[in-house]
PDB file of C-alpha atoms and ligand atoms in Angstrom:
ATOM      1  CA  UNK A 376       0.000   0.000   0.000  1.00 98.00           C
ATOM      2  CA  UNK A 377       1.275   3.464  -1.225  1.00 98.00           C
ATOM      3  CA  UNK A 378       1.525   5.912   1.909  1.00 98.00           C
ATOM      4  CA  UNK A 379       0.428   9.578   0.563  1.00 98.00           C
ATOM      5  CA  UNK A 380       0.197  13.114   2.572  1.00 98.00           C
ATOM      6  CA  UNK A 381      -3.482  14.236   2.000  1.00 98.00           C
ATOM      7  CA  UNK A 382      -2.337  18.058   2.835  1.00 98.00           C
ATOM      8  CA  UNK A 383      -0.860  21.247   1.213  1.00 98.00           C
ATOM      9  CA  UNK A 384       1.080  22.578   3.347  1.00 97.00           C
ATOM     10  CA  UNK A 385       4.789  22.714   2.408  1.00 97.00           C
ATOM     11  CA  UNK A 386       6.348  22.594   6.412  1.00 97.00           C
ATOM     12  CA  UNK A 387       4.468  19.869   6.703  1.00 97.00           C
ATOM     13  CA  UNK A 388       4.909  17.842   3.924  1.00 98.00           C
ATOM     14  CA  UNK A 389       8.678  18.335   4.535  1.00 98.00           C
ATOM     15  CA  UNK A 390       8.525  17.322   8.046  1.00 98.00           C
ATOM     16  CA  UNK A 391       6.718  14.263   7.071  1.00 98.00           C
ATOM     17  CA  UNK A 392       9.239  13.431   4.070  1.00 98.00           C
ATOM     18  CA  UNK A 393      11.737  13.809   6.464  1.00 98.00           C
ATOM     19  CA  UNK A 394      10.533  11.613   8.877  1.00 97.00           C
ATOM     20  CA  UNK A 395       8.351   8.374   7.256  1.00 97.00           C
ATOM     21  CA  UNK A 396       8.547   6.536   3.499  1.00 97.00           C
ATOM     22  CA  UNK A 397       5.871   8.534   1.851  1.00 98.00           C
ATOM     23  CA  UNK A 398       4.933   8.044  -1.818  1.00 98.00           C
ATOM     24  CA  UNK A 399       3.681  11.404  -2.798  1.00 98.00           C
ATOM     25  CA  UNK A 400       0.672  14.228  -1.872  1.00 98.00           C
ATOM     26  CA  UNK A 401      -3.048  14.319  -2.523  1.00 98.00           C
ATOM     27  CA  UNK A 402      -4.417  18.027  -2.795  1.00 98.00           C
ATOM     28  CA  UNK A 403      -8.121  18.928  -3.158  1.00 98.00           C
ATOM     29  CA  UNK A 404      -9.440  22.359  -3.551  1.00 98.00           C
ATOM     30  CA  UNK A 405     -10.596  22.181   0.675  1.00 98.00           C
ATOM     31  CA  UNK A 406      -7.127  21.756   1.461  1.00 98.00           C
ATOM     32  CA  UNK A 407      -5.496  24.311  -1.127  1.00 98.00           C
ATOM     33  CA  UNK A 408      -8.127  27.134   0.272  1.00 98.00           C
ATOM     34  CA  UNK A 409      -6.057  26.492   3.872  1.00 96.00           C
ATOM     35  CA  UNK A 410      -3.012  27.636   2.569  1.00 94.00           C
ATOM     36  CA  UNK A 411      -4.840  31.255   1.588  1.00 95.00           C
ATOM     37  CA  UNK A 412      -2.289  31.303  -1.100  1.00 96.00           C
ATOM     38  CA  UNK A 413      -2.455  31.470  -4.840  1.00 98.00           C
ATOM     39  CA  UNK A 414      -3.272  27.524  -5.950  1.00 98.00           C
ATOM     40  CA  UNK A 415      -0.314  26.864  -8.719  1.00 98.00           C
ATOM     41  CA  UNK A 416       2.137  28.739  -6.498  1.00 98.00           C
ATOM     42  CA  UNK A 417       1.318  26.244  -3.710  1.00 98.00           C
ATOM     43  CA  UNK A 418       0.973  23.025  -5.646  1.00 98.00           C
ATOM     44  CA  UNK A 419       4.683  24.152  -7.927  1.00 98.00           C
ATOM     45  CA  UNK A 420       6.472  24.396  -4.372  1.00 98.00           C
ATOM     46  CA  UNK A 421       5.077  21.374  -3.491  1.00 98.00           C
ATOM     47  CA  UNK A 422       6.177  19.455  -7.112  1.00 98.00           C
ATOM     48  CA  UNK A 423       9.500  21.238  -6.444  1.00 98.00           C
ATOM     49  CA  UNK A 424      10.500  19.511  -3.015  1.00 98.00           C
ATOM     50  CA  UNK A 425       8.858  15.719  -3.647  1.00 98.00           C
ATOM     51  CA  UNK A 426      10.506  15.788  -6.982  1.00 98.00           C
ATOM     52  CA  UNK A 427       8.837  14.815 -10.494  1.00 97.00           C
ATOM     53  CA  UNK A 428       8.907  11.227  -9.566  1.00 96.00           C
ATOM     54  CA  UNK A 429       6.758  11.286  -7.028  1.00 98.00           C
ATOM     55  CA  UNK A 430       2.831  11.279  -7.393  1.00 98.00           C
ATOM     56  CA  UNK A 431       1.009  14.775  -7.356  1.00 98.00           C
ATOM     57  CA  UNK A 432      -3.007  14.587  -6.758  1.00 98.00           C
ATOM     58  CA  UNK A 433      -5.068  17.868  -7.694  1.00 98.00           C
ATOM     59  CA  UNK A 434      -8.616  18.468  -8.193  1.00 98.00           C
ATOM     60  CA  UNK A 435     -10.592  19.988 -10.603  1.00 98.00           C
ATOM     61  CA  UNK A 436     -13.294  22.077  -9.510  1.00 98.00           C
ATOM     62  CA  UNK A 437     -15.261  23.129 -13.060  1.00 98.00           C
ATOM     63  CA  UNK A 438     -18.467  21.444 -12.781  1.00 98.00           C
ATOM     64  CA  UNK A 439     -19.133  20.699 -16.611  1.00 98.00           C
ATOM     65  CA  UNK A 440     -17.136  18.087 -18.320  1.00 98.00           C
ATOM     66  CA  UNK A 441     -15.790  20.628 -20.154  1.00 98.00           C
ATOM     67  CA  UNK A 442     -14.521  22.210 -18.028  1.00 98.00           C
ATOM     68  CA  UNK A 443     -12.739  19.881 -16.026  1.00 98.00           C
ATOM     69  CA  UNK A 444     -10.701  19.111 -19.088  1.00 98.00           C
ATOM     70  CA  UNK A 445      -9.347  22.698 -19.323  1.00 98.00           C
ATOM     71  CA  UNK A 446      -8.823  22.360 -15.630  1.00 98.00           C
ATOM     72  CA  UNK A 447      -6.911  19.051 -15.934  1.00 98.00           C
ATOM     73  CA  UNK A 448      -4.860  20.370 -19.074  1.00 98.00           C
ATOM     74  CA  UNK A 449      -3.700  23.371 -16.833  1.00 98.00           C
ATOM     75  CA  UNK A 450      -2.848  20.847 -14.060  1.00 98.00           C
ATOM     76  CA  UNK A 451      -1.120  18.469 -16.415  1.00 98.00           C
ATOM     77  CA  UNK A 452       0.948  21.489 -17.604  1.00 98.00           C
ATOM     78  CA  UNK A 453       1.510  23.720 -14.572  1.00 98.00           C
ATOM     79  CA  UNK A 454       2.681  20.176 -12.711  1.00 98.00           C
ATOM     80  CA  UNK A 455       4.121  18.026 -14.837  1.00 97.00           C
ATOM     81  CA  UNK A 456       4.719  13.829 -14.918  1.00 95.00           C
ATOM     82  CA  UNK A 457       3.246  11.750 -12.096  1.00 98.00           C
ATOM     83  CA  UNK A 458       0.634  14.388 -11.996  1.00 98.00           C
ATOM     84  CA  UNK A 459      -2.955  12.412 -11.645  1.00 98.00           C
ATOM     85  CA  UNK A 460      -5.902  14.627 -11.786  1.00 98.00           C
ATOM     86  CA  UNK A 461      -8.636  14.018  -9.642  1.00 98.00           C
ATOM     87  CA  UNK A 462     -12.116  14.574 -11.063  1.00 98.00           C
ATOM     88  CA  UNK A 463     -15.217  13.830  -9.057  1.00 98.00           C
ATOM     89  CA  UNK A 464     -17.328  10.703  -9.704  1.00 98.00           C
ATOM     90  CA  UNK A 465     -20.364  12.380 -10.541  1.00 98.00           C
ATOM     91  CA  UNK A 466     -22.198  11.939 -14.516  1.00 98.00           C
ATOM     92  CA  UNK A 467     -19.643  15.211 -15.750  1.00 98.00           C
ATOM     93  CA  UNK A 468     -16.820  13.942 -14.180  1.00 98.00           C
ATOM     94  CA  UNK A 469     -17.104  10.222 -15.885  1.00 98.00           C
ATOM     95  CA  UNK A 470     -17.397  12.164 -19.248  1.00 98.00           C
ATOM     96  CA  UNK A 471     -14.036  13.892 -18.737  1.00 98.00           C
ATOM     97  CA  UNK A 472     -12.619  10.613 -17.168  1.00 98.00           C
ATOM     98  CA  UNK A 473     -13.056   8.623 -20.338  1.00 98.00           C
ATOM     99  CA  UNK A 474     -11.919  11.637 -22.635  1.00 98.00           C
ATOM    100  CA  UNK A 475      -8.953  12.276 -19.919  1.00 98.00           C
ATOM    101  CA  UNK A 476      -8.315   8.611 -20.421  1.00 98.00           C
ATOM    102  CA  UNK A 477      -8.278   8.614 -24.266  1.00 98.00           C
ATOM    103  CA  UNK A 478      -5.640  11.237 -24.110  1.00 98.00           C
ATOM    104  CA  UNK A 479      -3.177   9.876 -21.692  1.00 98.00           C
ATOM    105  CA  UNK A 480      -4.313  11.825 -18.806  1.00 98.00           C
ATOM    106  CA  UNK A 481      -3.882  10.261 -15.264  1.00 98.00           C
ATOM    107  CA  UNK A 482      -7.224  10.121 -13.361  1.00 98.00           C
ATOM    108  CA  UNK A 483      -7.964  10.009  -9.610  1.00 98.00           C
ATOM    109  CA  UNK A 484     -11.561   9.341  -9.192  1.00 98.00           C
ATOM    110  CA  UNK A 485     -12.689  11.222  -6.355  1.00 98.00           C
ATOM    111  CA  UNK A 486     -15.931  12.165  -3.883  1.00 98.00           C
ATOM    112  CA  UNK A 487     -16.731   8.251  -4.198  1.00 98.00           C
ATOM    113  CA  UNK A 488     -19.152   6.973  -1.381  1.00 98.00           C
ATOM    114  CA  UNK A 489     -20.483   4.072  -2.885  1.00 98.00           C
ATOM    115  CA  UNK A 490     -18.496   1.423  -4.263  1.00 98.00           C
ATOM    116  CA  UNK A 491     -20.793   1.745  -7.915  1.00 98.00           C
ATOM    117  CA  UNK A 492     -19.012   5.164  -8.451  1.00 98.00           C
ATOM    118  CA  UNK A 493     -16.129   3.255  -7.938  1.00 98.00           C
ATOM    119  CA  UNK A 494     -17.071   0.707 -10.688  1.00 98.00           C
ATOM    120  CA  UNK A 495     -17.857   3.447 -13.510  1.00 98.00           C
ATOM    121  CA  UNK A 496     -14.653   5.409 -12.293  1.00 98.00           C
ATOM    122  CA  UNK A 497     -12.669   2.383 -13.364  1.00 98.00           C
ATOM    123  CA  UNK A 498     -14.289   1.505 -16.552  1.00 98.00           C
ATOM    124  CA  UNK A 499     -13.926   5.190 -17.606  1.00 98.00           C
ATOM    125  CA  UNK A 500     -10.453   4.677 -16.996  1.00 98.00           C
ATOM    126  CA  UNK A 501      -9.439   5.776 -13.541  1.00 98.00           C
ATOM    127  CA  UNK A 502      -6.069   5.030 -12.144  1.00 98.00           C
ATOM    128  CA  UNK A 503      -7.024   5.141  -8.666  1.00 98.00           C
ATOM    129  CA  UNK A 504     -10.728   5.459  -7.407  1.00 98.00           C
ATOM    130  CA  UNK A 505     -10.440   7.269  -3.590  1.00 98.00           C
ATOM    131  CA  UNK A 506     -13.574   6.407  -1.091  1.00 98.00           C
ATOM    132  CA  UNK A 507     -14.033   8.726   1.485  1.00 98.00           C
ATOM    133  CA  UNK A 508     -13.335   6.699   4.552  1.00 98.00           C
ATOM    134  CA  UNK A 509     -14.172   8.344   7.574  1.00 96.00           C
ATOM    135  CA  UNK A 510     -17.386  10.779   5.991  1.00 97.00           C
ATOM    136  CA  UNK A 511     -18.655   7.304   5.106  1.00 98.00           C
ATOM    137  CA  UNK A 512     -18.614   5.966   8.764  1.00 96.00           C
ATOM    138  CA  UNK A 513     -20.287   9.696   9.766  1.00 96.00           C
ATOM    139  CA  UNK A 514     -22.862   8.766   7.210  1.00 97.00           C
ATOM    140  CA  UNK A 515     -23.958   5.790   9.401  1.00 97.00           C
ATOM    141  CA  UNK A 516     -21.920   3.378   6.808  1.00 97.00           C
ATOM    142  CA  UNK A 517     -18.937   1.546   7.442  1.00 97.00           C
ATOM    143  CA  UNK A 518     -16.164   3.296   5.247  1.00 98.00           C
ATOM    144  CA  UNK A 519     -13.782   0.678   5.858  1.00 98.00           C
ATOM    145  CA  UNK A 520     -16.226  -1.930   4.367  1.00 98.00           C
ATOM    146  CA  UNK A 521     -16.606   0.294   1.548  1.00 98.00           C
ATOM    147  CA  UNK A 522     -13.427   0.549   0.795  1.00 98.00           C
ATOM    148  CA  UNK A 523     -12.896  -3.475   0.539  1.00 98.00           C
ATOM    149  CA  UNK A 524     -15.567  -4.028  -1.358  1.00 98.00           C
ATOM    150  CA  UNK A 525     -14.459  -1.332  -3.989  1.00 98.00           C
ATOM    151  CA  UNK A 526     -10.955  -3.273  -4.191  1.00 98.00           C
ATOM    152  CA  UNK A 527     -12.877  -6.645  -4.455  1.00 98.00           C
ATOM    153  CA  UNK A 528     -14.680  -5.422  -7.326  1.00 98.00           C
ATOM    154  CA  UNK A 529     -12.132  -4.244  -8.872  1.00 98.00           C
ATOM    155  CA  UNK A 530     -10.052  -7.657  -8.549  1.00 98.00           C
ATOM    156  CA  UNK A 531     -13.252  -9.614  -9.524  1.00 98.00           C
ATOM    157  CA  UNK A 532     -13.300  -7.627 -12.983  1.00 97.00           C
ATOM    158  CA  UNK A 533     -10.027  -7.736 -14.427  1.00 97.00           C
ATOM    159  CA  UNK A 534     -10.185  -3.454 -13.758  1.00 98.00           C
ATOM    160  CA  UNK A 535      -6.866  -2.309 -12.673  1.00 97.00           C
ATOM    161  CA  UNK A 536      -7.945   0.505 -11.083  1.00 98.00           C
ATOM    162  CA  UNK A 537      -6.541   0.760  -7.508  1.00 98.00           C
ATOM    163  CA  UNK A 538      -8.082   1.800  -4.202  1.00 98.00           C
ATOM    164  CA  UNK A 539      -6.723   5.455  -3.083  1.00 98.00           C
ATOM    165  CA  UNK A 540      -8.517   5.594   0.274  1.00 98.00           C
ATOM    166  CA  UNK A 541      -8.972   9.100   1.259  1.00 98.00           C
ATOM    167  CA  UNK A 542     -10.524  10.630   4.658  1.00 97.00           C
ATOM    168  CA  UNK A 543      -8.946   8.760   7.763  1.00 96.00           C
ATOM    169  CA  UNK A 544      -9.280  10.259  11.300  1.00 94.00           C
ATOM    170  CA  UNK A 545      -7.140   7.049  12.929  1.00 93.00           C
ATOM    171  CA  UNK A 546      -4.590   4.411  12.584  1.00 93.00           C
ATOM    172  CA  UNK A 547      -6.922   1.725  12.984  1.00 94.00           C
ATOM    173  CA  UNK A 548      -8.706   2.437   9.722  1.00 95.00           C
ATOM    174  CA  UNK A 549      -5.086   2.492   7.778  1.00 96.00           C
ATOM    175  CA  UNK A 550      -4.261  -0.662   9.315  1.00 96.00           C
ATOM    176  CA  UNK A 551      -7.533  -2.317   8.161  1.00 97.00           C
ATOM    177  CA  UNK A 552      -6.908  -1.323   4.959  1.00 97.00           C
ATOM    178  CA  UNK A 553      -3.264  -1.858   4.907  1.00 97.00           C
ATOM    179  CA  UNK A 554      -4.040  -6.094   6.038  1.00 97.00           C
ATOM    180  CA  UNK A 555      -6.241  -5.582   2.867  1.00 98.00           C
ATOM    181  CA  UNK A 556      -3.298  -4.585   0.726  1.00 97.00           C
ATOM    182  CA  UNK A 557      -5.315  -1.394  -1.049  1.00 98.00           C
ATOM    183  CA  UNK A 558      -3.177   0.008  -3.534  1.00 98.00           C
ATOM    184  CA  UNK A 559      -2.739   3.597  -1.512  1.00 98.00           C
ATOM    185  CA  UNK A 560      -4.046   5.497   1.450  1.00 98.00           C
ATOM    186  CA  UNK A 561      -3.931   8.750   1.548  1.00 98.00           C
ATOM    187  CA  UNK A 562      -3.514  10.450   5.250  1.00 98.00           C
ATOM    188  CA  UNK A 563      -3.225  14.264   7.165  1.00 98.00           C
ATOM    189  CA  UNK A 564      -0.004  14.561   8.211  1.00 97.00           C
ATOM    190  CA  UNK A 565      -1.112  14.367  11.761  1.00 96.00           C
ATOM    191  CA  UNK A 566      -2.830  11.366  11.316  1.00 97.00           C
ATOM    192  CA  UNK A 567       0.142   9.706   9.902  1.00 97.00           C
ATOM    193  CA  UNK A 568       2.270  10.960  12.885  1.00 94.00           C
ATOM    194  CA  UNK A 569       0.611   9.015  15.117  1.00 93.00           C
ATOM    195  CA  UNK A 570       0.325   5.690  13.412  1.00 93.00           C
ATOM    196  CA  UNK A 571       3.469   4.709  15.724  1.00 90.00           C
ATOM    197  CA  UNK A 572       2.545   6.981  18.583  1.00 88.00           C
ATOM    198  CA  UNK A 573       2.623   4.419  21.580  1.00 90.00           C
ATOM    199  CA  UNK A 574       4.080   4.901  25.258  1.00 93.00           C
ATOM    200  CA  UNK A 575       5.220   0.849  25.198  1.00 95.00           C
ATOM    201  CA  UNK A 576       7.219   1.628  22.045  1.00 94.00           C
ATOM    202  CA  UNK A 577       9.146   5.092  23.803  1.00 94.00           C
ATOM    203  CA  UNK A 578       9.659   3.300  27.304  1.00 97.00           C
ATOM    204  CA  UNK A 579      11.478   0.539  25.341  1.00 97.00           C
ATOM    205  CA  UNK A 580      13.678   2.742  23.587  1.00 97.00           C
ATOM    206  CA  UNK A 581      14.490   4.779  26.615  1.00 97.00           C
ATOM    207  CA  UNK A 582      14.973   1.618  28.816  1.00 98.00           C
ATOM    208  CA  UNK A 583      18.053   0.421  26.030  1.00 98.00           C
ATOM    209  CA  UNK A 584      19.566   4.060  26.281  1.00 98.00           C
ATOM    210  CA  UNK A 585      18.878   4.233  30.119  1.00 98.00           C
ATOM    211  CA  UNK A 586      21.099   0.818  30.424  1.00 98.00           C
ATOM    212  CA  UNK A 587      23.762   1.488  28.096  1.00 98.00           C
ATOM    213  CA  UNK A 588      24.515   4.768  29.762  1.00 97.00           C
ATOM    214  CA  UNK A 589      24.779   3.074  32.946  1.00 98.00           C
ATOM    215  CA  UNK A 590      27.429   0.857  31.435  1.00 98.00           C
ATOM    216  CA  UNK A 591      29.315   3.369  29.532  1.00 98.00           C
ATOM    217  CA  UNK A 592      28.644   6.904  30.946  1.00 97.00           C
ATOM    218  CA  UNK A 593      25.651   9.564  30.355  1.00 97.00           C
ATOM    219  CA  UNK A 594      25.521  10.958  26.529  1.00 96.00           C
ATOM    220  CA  UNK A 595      27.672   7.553  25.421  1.00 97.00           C
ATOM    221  CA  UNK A 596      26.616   5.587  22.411  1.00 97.00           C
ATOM    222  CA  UNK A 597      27.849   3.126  19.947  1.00 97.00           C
ATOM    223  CA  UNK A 598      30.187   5.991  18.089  1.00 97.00           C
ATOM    224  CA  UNK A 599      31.829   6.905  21.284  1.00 94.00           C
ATOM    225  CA  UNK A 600      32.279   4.258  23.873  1.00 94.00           C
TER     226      UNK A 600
HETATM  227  O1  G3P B1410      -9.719  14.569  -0.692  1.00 91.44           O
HETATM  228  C1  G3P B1410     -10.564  13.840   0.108  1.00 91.44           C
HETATM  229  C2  G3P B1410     -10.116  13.689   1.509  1.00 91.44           C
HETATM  230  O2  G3P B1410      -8.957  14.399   1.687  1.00 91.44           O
HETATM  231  C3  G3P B1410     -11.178  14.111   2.483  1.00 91.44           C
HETATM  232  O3  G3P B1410     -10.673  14.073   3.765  1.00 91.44           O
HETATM  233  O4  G3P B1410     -10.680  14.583   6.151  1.00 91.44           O
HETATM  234  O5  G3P B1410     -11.818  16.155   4.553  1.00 91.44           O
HETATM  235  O6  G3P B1410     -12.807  13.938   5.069  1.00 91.44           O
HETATM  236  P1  G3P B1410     -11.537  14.714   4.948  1.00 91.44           P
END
């Protein structure tokens, strides 16, 4: 499973890179308004630090199909390679999936709640189809659930669309989905710095440093015993 930074904000997204094997950063147009800064200015700084290898995610926001292809042409050239550009999976959005798809485009299907969006999504094309995790649980639905049943589908029909979960509020709901194997998760960065966050896991550290310095003096370690 792909580990991606769902946020925009370049500290951040550095502190995270500089910290835990991430595989890129999802962006949607929630998340860019946070910044208060101009959109492209934000999203080239952040295609500047991870590098054009990595995976960029941004959303368009036109609401015809039309539309979102201008808005996915200006992505695809403001941002460059491993650019994917997510377009919601709504009637307009399939149409500019399937004529994204005919060009070459990279497609994230996104705003998917149901794991039928999730079907078109991928036979329009998609790369990655991205269920809403946690607004699906506040919906009275199990997200998690959802999520499975989208990469089961998937599987089941030869579609090689992958599962970029989106919208987690705990570590318990990336885990789920990481026994799964789902292609990618996307996560807030403070989400993802607690996925090892656990007072058993510090104590043990400290207790090896705690009884090395009593052998070998306060401050000592392996480099200068
Ligand atoms: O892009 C979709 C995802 O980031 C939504 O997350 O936390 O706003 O539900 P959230």
């Amino acid at each position: 499973m792909k580990l991606i930074i769902d946020d925009a904000n370049i500290d951040q997204i550095k502190t995270i890179y500089e910290y835990y094997p991430v595989d890129g950063v999802t962006t949607n147009p929630t998340i860019l308004a946070k910044s208060k800064r101009a959109p492209y200015e934000v999203l080239r700084e952040i295609r500047g630090f991870i590098g054009g290898q990595a995976e960029l995610h941004v959303q368009v926001v036109a609401r015809t199909a039309a539309g979102m292809m201008e808005d996915a042409h200006r992505i695809v050239k403001e941002l460059g390679e491993n650019t994917f550009v997510k377009v919601p999976s709504v009637p307009e959005g399939f149409k500019a999936m399937m004529a994204l798809n005919r060009e070459g485009i990279a497609v994230t299907a996104t705003a998917i709640y149901t794991p039928m969006q999730a079907f078109l999504a991928a036979k329009c094309g998609a790369a990655y189809a991205a269920p809403y995790i946690n607004r699906i649980d506040n919906m009275g639905y199990n997200g998690i659930q959802v999520a499975k049943n989208i990469h089961d589908i998937f599987r089941n029909n030869g579609l090689k669309t992958q599962v970029l979960a989106a919208s987690f509020k705990n570590s318990q709901q990336l885990l789920e989905l990481c026994e799964y194997g789902v292609g990618a998760s996307t996560v807030s960065p403070d989400v993802i710095q607690v996925l090892v966050k656990n007072q058993a896991i510090d104590s043990a550290v400290e207790a090896f440093i705690h009884d090395f310095e009593g052998l070998t003096g306060s401050g000592k370690t392996m480099s200068d015993c």
